[in-house]
PDB file of C-alpha atoms and ligand atoms in Angstrom:
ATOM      1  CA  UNK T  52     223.537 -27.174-111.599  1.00  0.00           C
ATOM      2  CA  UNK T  53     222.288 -30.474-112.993  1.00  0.00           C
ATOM      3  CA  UNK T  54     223.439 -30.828-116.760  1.00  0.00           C
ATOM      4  CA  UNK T  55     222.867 -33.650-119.658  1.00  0.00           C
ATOM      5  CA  UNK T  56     224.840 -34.050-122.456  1.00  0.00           C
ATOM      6  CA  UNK T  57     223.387 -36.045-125.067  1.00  0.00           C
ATOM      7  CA  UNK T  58     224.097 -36.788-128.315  1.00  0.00           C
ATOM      8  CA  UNK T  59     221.824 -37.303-131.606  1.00  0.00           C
ATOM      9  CA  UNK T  60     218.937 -35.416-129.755  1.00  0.00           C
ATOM     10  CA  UNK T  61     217.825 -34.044-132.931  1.00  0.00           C
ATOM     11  CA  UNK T  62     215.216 -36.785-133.605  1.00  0.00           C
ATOM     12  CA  UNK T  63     213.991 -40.079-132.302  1.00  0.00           C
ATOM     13  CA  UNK T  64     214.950 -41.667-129.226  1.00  0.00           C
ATOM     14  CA  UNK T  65     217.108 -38.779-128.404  1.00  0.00           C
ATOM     15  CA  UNK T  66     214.938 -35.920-128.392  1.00  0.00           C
ATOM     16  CA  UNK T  67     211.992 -37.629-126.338  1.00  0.00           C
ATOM     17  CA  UNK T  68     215.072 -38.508-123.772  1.00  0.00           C
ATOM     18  CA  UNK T  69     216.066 -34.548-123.927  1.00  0.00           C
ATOM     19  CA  UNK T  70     212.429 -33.759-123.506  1.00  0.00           C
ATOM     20  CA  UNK T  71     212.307 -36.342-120.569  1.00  0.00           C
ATOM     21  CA  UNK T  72     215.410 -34.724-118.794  1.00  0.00           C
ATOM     22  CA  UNK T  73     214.129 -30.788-118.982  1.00  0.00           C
ATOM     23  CA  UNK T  74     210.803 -32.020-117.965  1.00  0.00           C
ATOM     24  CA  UNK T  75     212.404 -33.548-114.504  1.00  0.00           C
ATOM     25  CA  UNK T  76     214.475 -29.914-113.892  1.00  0.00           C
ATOM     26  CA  UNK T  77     217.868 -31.017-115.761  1.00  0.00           C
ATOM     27  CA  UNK T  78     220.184 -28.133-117.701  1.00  0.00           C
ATOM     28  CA  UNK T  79     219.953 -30.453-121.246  1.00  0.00           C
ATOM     29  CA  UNK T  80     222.294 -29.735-124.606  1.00  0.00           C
ATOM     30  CA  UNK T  81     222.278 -31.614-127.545  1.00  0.00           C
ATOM     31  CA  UNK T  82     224.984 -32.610-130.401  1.00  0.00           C
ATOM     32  CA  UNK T  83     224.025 -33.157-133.593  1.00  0.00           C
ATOM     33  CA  UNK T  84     224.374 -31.794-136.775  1.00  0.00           C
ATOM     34  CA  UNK T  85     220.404 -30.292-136.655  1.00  0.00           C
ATOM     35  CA  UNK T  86     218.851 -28.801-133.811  1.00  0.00           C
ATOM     36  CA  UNK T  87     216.952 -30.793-131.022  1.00  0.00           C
ATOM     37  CA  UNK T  88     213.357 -29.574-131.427  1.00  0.00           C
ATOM     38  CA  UNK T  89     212.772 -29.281-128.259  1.00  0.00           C
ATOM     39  CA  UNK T  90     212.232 -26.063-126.234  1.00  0.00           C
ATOM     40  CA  UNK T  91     214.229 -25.190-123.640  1.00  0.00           C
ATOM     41  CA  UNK T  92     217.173 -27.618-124.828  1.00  0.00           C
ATOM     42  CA  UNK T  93     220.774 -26.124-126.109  1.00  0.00           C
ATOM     43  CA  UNK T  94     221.864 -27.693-129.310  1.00  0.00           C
ATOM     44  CA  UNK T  95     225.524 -27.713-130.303  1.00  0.00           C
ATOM     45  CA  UNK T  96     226.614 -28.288-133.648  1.00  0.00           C
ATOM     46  CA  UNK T  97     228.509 -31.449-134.391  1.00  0.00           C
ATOM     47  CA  UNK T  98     229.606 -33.731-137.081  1.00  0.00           C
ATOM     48  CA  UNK T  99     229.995 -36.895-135.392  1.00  0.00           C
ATOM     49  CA  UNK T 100     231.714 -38.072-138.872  1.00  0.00           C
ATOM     50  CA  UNK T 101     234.532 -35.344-137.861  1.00  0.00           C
ATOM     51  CA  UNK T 102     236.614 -35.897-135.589  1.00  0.00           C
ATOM     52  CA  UNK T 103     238.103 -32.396-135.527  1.00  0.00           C
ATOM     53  CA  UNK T 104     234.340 -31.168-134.815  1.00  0.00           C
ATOM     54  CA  UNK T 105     233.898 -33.535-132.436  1.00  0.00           C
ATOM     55  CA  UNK T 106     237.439 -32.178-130.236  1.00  0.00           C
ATOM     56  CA  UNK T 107     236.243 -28.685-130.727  1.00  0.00           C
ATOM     57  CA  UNK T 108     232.629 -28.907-129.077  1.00  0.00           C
ATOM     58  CA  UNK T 109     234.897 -31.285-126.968  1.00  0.00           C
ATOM     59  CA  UNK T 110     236.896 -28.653-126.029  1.00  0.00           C
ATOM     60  CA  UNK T 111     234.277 -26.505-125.350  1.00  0.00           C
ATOM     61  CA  UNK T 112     232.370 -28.158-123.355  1.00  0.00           C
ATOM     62  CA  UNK T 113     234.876 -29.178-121.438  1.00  0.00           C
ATOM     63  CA  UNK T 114     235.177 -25.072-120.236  1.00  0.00           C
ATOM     64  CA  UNK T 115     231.572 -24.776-119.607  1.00  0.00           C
ATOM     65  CA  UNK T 116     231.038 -28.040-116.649  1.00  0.00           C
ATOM     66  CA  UNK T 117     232.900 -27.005-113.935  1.00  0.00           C
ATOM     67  CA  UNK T 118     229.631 -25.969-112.245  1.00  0.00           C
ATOM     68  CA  UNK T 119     228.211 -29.129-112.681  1.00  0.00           C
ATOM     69  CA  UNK T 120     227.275 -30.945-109.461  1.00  0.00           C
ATOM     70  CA  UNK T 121     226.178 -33.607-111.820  1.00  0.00           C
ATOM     71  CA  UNK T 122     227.101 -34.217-114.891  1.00  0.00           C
ATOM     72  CA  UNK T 123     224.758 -37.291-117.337  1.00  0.00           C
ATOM     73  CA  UNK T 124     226.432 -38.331-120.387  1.00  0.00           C
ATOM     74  CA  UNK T 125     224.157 -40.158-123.170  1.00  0.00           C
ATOM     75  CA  UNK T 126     226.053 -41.433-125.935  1.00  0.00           C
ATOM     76  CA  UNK T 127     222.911 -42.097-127.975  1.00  0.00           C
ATOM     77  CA  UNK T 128     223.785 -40.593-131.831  1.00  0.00           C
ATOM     78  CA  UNK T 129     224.578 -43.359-134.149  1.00  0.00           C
ATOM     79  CA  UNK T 130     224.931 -44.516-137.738  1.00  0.00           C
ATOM     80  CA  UNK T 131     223.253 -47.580-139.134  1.00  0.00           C
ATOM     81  CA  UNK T 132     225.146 -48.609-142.600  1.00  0.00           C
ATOM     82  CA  UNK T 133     223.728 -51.534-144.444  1.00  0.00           C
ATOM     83  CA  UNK T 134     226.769 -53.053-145.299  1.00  0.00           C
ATOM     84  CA  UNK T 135     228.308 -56.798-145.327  1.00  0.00           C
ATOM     85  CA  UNK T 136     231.715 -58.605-144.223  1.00  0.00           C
ATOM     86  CA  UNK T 137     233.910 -58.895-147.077  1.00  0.00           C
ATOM     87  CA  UNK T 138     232.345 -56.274-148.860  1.00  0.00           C
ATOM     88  CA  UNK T 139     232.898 -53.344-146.265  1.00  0.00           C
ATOM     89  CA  UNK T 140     234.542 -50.262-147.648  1.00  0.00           C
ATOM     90  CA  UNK T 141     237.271 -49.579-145.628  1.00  0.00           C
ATOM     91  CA  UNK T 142     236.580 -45.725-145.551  1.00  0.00           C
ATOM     92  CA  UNK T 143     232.304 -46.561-145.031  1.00  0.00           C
ATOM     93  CA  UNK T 144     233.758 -49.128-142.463  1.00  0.00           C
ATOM     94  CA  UNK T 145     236.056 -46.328-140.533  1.00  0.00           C
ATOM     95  CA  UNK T 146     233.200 -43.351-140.768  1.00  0.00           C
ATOM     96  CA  UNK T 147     230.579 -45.770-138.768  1.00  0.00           C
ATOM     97  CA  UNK T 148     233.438 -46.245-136.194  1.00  0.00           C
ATOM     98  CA  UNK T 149     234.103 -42.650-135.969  1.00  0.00           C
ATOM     99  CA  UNK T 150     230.642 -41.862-135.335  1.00  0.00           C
ATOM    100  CA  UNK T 151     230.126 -44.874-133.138  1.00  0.00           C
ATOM    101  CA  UNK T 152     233.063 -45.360-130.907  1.00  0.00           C
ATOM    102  CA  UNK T 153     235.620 -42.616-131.312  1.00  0.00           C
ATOM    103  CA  UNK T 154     233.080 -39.469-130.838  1.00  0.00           C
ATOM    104  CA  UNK T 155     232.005 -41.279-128.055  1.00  0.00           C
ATOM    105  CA  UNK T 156     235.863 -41.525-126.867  1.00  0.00           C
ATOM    106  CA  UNK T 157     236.705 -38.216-127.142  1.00  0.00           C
ATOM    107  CA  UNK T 158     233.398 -36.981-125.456  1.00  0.00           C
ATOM    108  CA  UNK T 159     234.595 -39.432-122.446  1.00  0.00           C
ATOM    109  CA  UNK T 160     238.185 -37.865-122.987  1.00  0.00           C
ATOM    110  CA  UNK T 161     237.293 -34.262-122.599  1.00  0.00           C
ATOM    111  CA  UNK T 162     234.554 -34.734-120.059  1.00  0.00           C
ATOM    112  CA  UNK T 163     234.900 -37.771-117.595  1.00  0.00           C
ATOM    113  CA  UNK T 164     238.210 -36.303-115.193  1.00  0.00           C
ATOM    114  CA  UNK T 165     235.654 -33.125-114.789  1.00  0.00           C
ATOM    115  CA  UNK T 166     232.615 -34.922-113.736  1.00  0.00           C
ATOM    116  CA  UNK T 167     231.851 -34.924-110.030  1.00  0.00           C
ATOM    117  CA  UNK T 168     230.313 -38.401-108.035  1.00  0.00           C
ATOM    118  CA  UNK T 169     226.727 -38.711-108.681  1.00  0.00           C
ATOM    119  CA  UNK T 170     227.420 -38.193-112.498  1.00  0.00           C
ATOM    120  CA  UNK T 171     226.681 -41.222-115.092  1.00  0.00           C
ATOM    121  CA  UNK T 172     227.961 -42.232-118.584  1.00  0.00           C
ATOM    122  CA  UNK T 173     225.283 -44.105-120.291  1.00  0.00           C
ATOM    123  CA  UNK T 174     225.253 -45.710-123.601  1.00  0.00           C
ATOM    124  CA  UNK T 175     222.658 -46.531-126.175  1.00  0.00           C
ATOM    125  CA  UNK T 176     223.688 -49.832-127.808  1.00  0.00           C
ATOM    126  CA  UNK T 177     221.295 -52.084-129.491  1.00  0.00           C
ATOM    127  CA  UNK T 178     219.857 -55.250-129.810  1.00  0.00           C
ATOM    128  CA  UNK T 179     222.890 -55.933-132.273  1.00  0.00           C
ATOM    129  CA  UNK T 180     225.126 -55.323-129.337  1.00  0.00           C
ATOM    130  CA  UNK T 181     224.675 -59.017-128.478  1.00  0.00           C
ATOM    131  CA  UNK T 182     223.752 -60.444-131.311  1.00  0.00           C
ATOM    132  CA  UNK T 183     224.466 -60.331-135.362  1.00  0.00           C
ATOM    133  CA  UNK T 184     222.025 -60.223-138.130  1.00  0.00           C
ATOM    134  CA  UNK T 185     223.196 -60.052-141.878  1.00  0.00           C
ATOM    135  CA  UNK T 186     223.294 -56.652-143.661  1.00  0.00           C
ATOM    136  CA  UNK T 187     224.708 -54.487-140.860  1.00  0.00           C
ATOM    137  CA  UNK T 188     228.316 -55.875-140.480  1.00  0.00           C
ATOM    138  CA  UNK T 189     229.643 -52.373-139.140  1.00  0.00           C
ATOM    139  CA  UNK T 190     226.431 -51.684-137.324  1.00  0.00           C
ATOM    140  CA  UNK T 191     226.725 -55.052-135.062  1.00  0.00           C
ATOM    141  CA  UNK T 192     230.386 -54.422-134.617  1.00  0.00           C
ATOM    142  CA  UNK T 193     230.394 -51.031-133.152  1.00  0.00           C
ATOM    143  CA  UNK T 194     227.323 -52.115-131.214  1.00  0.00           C
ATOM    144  CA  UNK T 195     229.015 -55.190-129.737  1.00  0.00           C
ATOM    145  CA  UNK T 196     231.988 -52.757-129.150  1.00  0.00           C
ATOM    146  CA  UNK T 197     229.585 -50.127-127.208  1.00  0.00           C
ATOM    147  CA  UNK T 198     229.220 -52.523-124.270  1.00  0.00           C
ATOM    148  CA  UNK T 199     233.053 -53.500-124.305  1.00  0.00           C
ATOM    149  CA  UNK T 200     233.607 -49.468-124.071  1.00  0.00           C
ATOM    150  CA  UNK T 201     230.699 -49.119-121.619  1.00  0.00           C
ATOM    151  CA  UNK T 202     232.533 -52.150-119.484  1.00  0.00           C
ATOM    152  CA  UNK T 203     235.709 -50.380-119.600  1.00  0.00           C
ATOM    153  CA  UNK T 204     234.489 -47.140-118.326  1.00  0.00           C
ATOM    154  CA  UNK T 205     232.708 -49.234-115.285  1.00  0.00           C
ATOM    155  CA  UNK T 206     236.237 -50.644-114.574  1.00  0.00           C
ATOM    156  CA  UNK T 207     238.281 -47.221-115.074  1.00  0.00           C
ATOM    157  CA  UNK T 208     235.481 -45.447-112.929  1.00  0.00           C
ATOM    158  CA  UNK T 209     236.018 -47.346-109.822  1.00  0.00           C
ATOM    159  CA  UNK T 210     236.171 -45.536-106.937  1.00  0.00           C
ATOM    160  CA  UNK T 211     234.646 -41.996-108.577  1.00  0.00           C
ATOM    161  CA  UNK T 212     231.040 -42.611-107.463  1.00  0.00           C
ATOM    162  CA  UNK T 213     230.522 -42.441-111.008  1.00  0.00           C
ATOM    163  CA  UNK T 214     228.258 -44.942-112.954  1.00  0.00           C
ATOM    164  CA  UNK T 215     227.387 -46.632-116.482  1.00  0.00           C
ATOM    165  CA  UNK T 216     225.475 -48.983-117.992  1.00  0.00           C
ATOM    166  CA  UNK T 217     224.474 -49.477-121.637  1.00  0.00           C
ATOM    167  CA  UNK T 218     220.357 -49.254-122.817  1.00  0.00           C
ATOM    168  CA  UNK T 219     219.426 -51.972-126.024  1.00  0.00           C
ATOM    169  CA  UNK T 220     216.704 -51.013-127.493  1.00  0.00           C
ATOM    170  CA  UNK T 221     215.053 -53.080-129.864  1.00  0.00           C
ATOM    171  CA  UNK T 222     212.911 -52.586-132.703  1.00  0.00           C
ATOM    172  CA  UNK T 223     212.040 -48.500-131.590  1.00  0.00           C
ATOM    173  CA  UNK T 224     209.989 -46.368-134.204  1.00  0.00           C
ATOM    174  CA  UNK T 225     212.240 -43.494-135.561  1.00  0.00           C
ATOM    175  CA  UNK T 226     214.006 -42.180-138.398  1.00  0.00           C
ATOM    176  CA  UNK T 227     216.641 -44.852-138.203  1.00  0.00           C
ATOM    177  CA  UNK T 228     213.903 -47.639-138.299  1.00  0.00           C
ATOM    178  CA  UNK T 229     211.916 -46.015-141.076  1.00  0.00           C
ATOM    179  CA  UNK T 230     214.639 -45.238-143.063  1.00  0.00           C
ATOM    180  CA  UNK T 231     215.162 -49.031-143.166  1.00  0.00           C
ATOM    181  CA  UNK T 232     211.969 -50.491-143.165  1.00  0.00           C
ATOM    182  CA  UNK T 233     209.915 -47.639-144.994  1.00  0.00           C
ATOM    183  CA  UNK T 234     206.247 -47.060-144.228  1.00  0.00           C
ATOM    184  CA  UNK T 235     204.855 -50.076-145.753  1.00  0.00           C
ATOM    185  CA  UNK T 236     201.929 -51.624-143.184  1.00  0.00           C
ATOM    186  CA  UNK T 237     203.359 -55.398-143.994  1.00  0.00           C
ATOM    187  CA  UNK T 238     206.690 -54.496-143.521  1.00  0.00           C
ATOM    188  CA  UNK T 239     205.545 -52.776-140.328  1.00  0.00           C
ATOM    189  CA  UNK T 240     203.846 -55.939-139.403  1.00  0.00           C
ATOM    190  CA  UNK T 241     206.559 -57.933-140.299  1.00  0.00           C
ATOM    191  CA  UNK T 242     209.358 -56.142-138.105  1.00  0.00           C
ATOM    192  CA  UNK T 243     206.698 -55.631-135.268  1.00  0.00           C
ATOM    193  CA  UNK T 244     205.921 -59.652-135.165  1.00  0.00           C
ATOM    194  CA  UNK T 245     209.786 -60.144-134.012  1.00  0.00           C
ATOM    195  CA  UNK T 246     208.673 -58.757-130.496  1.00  0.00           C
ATOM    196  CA  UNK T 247     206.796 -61.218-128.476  1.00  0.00           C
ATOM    197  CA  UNK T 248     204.531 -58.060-128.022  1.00  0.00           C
ATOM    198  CA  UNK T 249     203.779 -57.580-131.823  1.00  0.00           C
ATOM    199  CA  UNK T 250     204.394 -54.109-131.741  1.00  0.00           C
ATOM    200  CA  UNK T 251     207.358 -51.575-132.214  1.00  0.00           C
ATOM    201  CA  UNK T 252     208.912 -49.823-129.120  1.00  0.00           C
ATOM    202  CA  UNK T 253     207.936 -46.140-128.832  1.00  0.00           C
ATOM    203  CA  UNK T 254     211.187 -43.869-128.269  1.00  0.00           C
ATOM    204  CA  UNK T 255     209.126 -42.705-124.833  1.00  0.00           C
ATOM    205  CA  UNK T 256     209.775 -46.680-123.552  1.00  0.00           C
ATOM    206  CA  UNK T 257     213.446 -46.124-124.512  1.00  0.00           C
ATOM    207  CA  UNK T 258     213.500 -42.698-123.177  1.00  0.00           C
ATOM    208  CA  UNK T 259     212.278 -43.703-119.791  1.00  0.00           C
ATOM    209  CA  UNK T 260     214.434 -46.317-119.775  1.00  0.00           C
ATOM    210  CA  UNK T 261     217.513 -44.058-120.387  1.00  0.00           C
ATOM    211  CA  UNK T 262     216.272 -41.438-117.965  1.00  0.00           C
ATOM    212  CA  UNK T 263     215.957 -44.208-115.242  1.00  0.00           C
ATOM    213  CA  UNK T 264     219.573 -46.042-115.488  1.00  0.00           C
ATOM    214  CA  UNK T 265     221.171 -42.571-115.866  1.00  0.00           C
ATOM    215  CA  UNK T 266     219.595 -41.986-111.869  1.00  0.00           C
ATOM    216  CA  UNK T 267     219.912 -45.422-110.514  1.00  0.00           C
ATOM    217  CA  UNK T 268     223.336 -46.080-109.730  1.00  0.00           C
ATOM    218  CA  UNK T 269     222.953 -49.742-108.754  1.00  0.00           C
ATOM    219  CA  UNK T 270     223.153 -50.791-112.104  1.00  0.00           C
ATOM    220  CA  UNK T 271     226.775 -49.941-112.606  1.00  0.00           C
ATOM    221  CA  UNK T 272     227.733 -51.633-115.429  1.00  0.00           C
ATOM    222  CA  UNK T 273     224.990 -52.851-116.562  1.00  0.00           C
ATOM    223  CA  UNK T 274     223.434 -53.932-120.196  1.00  0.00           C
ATOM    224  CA  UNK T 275     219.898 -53.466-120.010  1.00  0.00           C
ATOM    225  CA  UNK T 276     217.990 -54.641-123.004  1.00  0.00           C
ATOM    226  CA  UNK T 277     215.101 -52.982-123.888  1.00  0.00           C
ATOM    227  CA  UNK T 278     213.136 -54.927-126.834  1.00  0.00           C
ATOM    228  CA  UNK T 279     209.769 -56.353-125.360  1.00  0.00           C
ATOM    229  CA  UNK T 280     211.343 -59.658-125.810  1.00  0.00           C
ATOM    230  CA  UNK T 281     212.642 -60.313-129.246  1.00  0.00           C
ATOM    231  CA  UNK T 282     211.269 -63.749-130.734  1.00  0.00           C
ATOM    232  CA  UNK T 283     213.778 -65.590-131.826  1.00  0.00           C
ATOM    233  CA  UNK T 284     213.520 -67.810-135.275  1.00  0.00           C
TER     234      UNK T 284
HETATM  235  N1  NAP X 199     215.301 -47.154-133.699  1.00  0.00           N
HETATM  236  C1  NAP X 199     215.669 -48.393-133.453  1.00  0.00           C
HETATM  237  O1  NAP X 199     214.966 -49.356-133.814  1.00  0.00           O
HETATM  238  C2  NAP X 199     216.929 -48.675-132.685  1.00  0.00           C
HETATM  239  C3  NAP X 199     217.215 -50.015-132.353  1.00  0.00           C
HETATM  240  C4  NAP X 199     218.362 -50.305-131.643  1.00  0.00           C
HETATM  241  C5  NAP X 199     219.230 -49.283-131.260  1.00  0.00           C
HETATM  242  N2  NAP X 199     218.932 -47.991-131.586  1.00  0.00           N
HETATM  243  C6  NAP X 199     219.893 -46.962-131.161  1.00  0.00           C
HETATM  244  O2  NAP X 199     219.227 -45.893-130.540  1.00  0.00           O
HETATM  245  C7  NAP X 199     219.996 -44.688-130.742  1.00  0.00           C
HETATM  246  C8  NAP X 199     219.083 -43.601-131.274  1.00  0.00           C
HETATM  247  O3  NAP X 199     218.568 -44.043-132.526  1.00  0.00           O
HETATM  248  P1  NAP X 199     217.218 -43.495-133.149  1.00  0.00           P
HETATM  249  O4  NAP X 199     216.457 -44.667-133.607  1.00  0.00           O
HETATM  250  O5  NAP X 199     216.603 -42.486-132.255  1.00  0.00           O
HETATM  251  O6  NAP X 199     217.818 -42.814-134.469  1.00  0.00           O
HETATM  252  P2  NAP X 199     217.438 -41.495-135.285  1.00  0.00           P
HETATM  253  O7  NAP X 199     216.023 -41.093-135.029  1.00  0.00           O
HETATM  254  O8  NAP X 199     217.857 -41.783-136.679  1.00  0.00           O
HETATM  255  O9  NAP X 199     218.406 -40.423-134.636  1.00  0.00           O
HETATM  256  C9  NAP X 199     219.788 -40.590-134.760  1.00  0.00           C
HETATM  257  C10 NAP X 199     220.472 -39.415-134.120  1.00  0.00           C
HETATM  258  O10 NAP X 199     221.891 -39.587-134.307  1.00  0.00           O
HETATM  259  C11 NAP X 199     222.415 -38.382-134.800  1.00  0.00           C
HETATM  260  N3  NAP X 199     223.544 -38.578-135.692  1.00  0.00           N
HETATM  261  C12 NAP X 199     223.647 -39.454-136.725  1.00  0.00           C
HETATM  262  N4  NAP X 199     224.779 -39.230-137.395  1.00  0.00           N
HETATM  263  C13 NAP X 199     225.395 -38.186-136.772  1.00  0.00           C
HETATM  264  C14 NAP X 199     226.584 -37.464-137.016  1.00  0.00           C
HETATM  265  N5  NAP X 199     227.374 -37.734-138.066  1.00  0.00           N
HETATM  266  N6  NAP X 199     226.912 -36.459-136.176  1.00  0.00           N
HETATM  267  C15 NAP X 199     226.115 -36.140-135.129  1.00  0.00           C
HETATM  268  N7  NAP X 199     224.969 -36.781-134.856  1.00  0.00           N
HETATM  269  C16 NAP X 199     224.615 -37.779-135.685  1.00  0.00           C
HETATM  270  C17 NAP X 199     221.274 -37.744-135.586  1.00  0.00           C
HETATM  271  O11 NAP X 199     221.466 -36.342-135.612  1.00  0.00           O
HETATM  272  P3  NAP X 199     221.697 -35.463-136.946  1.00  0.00           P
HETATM  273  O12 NAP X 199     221.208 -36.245-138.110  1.00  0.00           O
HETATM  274  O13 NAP X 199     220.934 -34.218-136.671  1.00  0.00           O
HETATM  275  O14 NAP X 199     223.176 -35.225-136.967  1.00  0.00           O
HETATM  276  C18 NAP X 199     220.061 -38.110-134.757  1.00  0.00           C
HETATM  277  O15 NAP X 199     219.830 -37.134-133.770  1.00  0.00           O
HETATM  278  C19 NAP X 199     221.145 -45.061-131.684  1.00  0.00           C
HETATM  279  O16 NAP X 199     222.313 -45.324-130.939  1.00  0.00           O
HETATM  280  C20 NAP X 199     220.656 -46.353-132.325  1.00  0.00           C
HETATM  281  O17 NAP X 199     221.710 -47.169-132.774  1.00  0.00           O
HETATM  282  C21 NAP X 199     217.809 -47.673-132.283  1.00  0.00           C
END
């Protein structure tokens, strides 16, 4: 059997990428805290915000992969806080790194000394993984950290036949963007005139783009941005 497990496939990027995997024949489940709406995928719920959810559906999957001649891990759900350096709550500041980082961790935990070669660990960072903007201070961080953690897991996978690489999206239209940027045409404008294509990413670009480093192994290790060229001012 052929199995994804993806994270935050309840909307945006996610979902199109579980859509993208059942399409070519893989056994996809989701975790999030609503269902994927896609057909066909398992959802599992999970509050990445809790870490004792998190170690039970851990746990549990953990039991259920020992069939897996291939295992795909997609570390895609994440939380984008507006929130500035020097005015971070600590507890705001530790819930985005729970979500970010340490549900990630203890996905990689539980699942990683199961997974057979031919399996991949992919991570969805951002354009904020290499670069800052004001306004997001635990946002960039965790982002920056993503890579660092997707680095790590090249290094401590040597040998397995196991690969990674981390996907950047750029400016992608979802939930996440919308929620920040609202519906407003100029806005819209505004945010799609910082790609040298003038136009937002569609979560299929980013979708594909997952799909295809989680198959290619040569990219071990990778960062693969994926923002139509952002202009920079
Ligand atoms: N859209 C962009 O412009 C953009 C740009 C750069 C990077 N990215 C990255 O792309 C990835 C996907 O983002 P998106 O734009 O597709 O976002 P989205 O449409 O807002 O979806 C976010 C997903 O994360 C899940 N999630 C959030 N908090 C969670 C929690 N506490 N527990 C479990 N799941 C949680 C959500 O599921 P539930 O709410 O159902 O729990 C949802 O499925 C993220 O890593 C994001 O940082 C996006």
């Amino acid at each position: 059997m052929k199995q994804v497990i993806i994270s935050g496939a309840s909307a945006g990027i996610g979902a199109v990428t579980a859509a993208r995997f059942l399409d070519a024949g893989w056994a996809v489940t989701n975790l999030s805290r609503r269902p994927c709406p896609v057909a066909g995928v398992t959802s599992i719920h999970c509050d990445f915000a809790k870490p004792e959810s998190v170690a039970k559906v851990a746990a549990e999957l953990a039991a259920g992969v020992a069939d897996a001649a291939q295992l795909l891990l997609i570390h895609n759900a994440s939380l984008l806080r507006n929130d500035r350096t020097g005015e971070c709550d600590d507890d705001s500041f530790r819930e985005v790194l729970q979500i970010n980082l340490a549900a990630p961790n203890t996905l990689n935990t539980a699942l990683l000394p199961l997974m057979k070669p031919g399996s991949a660990v992919i991570y969805v960072g951002s354009t904020l993984s290499e670069k800052a903007v004001p306004n997001s201070a635990s946002y960039v961080t965790t982002k920056h950290a993503t890579i660092g953690m997707m680095r790590a897991t090249c290094q401590d996978l040597v040998g397995r036949g196991i690969h990674t690489a981390c996907v950047c999206p750029g400016f992608t239209d979802t939930e996440m963007l919308r929620s920040h940027i609202g519906t407003d045409p100029a806005t819209e404008e505004a945010v799609a005139s910082m790609s040298a294509f003038g136009r937002l990413i569609k979560p299929e670009e980013i979708a594909e783009t997952i799909v295809w480093a989680a198959t290619h192994p040569v990219i071990n290790g990778a960062v693969l941005h994926a923002n139509l060229g952002q202009v920079e001012r």
